[in-house]
mmCIF file of C-alpha atoms in Angstrom:
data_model
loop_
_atom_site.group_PDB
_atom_site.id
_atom_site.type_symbol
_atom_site.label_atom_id
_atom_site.label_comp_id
_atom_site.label_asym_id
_atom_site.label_seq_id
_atom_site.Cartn_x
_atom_site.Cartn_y
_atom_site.Cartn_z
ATOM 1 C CA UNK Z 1 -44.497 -136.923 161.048
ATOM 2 C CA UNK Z 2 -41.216 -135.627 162.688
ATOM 3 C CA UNK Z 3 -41.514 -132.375 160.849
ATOM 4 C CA UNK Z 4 -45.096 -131.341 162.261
ATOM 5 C CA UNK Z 5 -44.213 -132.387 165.289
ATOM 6 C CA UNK Z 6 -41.062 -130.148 165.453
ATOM 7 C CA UNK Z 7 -43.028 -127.519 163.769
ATOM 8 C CA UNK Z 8 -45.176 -127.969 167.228
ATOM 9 C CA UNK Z 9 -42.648 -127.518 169.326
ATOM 10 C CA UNK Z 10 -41.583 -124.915 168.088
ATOM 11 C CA UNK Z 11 -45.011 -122.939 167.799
ATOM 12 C CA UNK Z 12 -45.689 -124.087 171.810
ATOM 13 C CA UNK Z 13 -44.693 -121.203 174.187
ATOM 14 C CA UNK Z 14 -44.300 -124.007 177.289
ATOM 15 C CA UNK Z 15 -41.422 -125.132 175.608
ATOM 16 C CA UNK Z 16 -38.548 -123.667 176.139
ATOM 17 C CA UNK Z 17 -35.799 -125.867 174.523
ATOM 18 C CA UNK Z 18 -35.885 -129.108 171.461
ATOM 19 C CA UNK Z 19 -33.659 -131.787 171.852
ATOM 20 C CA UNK Z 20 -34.225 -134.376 168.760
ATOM 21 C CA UNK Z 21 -33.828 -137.663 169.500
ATOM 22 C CA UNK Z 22 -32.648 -140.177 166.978
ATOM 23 C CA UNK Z 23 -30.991 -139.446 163.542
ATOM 24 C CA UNK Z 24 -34.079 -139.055 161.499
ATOM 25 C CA UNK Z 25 -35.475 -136.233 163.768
ATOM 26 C CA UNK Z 26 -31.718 -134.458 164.600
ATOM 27 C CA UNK Z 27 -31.599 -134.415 160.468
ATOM 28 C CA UNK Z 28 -34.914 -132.877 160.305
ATOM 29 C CA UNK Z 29 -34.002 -130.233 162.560
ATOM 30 C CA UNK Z 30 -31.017 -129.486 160.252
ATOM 31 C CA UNK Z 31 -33.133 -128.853 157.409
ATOM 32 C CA UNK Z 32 -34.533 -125.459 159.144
ATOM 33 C CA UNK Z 33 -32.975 -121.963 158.571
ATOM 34 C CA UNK Z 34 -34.359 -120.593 161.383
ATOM 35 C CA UNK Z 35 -35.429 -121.205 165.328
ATOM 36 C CA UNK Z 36 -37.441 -119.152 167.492
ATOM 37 C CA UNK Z 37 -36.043 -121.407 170.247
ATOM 38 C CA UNK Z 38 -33.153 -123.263 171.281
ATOM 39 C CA UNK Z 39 -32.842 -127.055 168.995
ATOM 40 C CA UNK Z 40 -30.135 -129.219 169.956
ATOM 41 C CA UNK Z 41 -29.774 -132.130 167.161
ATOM 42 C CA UNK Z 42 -27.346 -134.846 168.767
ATOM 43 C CA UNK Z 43 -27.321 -137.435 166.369
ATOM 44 C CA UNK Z 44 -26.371 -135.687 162.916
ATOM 45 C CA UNK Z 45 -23.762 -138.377 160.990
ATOM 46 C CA UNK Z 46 -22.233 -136.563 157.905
ATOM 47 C CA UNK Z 47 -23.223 -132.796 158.133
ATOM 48 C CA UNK Z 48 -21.861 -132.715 154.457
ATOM 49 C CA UNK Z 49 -23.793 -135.683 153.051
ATOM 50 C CA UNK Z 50 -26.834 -134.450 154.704
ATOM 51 C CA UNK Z 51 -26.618 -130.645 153.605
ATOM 52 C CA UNK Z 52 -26.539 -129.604 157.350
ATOM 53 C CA UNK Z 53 -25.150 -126.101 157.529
ATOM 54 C CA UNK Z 54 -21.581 -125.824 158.879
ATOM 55 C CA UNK Z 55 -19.714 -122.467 159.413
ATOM 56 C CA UNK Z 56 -16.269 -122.618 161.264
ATOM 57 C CA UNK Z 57 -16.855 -125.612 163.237
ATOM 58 C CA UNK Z 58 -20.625 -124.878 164.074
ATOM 59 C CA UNK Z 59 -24.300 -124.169 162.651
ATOM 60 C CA UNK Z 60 -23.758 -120.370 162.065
ATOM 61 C CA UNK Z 61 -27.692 -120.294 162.611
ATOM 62 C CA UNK Z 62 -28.853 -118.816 165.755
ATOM 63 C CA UNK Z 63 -30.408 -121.305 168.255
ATOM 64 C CA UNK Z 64 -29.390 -124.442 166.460
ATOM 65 C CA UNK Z 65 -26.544 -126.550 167.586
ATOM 66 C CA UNK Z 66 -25.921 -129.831 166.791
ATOM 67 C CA UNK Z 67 -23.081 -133.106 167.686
ATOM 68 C CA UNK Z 68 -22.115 -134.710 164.879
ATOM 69 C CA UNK Z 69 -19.561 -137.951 164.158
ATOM 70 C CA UNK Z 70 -18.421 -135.845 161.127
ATOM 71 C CA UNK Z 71 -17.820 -138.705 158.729
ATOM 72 C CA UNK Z 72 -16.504 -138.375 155.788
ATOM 73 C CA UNK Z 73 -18.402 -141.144 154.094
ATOM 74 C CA UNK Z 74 -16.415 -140.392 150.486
ATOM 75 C CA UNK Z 75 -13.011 -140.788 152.663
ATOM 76 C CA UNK Z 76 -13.688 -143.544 155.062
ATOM 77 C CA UNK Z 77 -15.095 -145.632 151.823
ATOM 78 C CA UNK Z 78 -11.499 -144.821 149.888
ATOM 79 C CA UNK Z 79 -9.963 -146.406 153.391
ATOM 80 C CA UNK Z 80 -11.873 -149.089 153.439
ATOM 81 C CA UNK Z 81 -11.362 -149.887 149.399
ATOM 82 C CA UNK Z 82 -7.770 -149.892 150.684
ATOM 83 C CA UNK Z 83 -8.089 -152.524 153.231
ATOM 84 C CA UNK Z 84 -10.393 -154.802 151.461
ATOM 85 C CA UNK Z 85 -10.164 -154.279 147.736
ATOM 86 C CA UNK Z 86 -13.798 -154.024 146.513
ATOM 87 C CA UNK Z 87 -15.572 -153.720 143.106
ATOM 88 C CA UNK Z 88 -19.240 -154.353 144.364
ATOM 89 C CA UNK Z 89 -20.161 -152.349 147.700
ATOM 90 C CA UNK Z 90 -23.008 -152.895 149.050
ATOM 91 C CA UNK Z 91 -24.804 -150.581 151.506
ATOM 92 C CA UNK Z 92 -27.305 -151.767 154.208
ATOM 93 C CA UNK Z 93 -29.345 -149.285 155.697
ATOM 94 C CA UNK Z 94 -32.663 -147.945 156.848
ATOM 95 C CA UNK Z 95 -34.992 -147.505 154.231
ATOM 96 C CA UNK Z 96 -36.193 -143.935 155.406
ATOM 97 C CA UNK Z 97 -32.659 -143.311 156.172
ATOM 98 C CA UNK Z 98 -32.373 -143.408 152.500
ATOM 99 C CA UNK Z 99 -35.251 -141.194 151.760
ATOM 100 C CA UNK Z 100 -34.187 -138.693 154.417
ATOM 101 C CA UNK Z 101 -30.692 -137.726 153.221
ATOM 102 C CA UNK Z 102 -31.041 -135.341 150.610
ATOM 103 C CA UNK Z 103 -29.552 -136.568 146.711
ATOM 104 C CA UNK Z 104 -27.919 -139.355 148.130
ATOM 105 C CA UNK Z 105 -28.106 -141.552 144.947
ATOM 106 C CA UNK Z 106 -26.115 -138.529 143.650
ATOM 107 C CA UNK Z 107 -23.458 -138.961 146.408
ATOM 108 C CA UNK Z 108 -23.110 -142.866 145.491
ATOM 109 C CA UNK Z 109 -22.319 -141.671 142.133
ATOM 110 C CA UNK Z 110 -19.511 -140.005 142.948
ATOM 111 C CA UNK Z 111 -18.271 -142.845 145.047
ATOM 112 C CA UNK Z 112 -18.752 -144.774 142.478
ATOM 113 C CA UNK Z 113 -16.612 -142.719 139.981
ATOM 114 C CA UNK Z 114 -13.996 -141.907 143.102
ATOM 115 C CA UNK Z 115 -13.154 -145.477 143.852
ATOM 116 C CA UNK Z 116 -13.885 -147.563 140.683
ATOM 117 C CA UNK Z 117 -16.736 -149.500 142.285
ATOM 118 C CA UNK Z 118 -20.660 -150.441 142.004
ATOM 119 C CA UNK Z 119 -22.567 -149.296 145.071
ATOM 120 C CA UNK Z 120 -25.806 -150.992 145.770
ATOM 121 C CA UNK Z 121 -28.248 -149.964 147.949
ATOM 122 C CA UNK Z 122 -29.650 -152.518 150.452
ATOM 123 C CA UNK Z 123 -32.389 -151.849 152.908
ATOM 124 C CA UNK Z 124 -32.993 -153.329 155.673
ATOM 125 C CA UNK Z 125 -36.107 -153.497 158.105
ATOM 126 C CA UNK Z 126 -35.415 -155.014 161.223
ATOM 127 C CA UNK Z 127 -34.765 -158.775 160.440
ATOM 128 C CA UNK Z 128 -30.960 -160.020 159.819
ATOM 129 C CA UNK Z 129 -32.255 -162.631 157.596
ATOM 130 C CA UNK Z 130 -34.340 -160.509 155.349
ATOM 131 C CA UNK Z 131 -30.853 -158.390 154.337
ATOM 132 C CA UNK Z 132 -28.855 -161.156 154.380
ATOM 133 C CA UNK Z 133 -30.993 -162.608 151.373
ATOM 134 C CA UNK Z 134 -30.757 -159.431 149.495
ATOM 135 C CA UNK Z 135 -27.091 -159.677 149.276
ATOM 136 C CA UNK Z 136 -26.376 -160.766 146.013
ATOM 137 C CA UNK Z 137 -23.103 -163.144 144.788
ATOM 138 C CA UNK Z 138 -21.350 -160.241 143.163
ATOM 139 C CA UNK Z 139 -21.302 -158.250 146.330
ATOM 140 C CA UNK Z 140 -17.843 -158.335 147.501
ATOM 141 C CA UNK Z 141 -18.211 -156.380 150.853
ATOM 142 C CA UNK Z 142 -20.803 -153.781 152.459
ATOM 143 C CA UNK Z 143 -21.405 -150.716 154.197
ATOM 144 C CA UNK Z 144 -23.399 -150.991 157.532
ATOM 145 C CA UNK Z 145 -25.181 -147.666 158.386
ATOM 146 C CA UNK Z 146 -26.908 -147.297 161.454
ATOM 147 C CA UNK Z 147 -29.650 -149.776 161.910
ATOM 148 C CA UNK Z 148 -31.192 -148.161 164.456
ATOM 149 C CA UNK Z 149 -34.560 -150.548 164.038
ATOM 150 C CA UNK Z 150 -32.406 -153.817 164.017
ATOM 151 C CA UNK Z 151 -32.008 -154.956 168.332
ATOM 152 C CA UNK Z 152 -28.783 -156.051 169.176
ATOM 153 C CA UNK Z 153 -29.650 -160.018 168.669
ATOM 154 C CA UNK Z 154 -30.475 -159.132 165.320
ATOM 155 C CA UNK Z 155 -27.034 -156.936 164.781
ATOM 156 C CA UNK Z 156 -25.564 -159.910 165.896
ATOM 157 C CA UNK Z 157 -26.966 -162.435 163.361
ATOM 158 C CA UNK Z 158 -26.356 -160.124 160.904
ATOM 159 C CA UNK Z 159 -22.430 -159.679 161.555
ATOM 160 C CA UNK Z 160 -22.470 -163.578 161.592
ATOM 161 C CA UNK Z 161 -24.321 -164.039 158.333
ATOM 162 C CA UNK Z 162 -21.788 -161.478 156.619
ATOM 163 C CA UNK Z 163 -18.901 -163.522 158.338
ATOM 164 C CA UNK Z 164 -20.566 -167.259 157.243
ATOM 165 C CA UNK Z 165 -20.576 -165.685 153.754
ATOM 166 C CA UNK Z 166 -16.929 -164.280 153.763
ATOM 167 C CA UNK Z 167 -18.001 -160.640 152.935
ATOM 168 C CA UNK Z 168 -16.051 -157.847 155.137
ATOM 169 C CA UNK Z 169 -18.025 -155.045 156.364
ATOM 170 C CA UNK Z 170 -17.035 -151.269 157.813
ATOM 171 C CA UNK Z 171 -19.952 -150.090 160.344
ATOM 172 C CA UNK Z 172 -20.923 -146.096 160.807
ATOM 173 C CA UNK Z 173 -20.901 -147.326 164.412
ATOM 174 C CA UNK Z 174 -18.346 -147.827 166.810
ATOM 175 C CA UNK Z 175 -15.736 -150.198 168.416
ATOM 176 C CA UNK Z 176 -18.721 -151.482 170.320
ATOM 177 C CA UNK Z 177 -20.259 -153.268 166.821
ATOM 178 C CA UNK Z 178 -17.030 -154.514 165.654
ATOM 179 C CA UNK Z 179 -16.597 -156.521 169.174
ATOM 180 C CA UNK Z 180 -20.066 -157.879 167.873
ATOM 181 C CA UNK Z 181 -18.183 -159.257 164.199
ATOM 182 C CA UNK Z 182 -18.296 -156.648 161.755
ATOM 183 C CA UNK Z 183 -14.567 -156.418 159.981
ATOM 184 C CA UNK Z 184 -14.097 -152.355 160.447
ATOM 185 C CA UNK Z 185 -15.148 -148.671 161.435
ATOM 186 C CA UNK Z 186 -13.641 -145.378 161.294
ATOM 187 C CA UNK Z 187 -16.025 -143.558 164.064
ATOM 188 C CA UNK Z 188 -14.643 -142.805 167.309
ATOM 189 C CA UNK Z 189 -15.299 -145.107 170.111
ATOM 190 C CA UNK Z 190 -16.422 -141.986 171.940
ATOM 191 C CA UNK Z 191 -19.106 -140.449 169.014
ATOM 192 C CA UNK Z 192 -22.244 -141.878 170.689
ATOM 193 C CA UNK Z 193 -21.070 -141.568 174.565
ATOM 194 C CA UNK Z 194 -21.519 -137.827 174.343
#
């Protein structure tokens, strides 16, 4: 898996410098305490969520540096509670998403309690149709992490589907997927073009 392949890297002496790619290996990477070699993670989301270490605006581990969007997931949720009053959120994401960020049924919790809602989890593969039936009646609007397996067509159908069925959505990702029909997002239109 990602891990024994970074653990690979970083045993080989021809390699000089790691860049992860993708958010699944850039979180992996965060997990370490320390590098023989320079790691570059570009794609960490919420250093907080995802117990990434931050010390005054950086790793504060020698030979790891990472870009992150810095969301605040517990903040941009409050937000979005504000725009669309919910009682029933529902998140879609990556199933090994899920399993890779560390106590993160914990984390709903306190959402939960925060904002006075129900947060269900929803995964999603890479078929619109398969989330879109797992969205119960009592879900009132969703989350949309990154659905990195899901190709654009697919994003597509699935921004329609929530549309058809009247339920507003806030995407991790930028501008660029609410041209494509999801309702809102609080990342930067320039967090992915650096």
């Amino acid at each position: 898996g990602i891990s024994s392949s970074l653990d690979t890297l970083l045993a080989d002496d021809e390699v000089d410098i790691i860049i992860t790619l993708g958010i699944l290996a850039s979180h992996e990477a965060g997990k370490r305490k320390e590098y023989n070699k320079p790691v570059i993670a570009p794609f960490i989301m919420d250093p907080t969520a995802q117990e990434t270490p931050v010390k005054n605006g950086a790793s504060g581990i020698k030979n790891f540096n990472y870009v992150s969007q810095f969301l605040d997931t517990r903040g941009i949720m409050k937000s979005f509670a504000s725009i669309f009053p919910t009682r029933n959120l529902g998140v879609i994401m990556q199933r090994t998403s899920y399993d890779t960020v560390p106590n993160i049924q914990a984390k709903a919790e306190q959402i939960e309690k925060a904002n006075n809602i129900k947060v269900t989890f929803i995964f999603a593969d890479t078929k619109a149709e398969d989330v879109l039936s797992k969205i119960s009646d009592n879900i009132d609007s969703v989350y949309v992490s990154n659905l990195y397996r899901f190709s654009e067509e697919e994003v597509i159908k699935l921004a329609d589907g929530l549309i058809a069925r009247k339920i507003p959505s806030i995407t991790a990702e930028s501008r660029n997927e609410v041209a494509k029909g999801f309702s809102a997002t609080f990342t930067p239109e320039t967090s992915n073009q650096r």
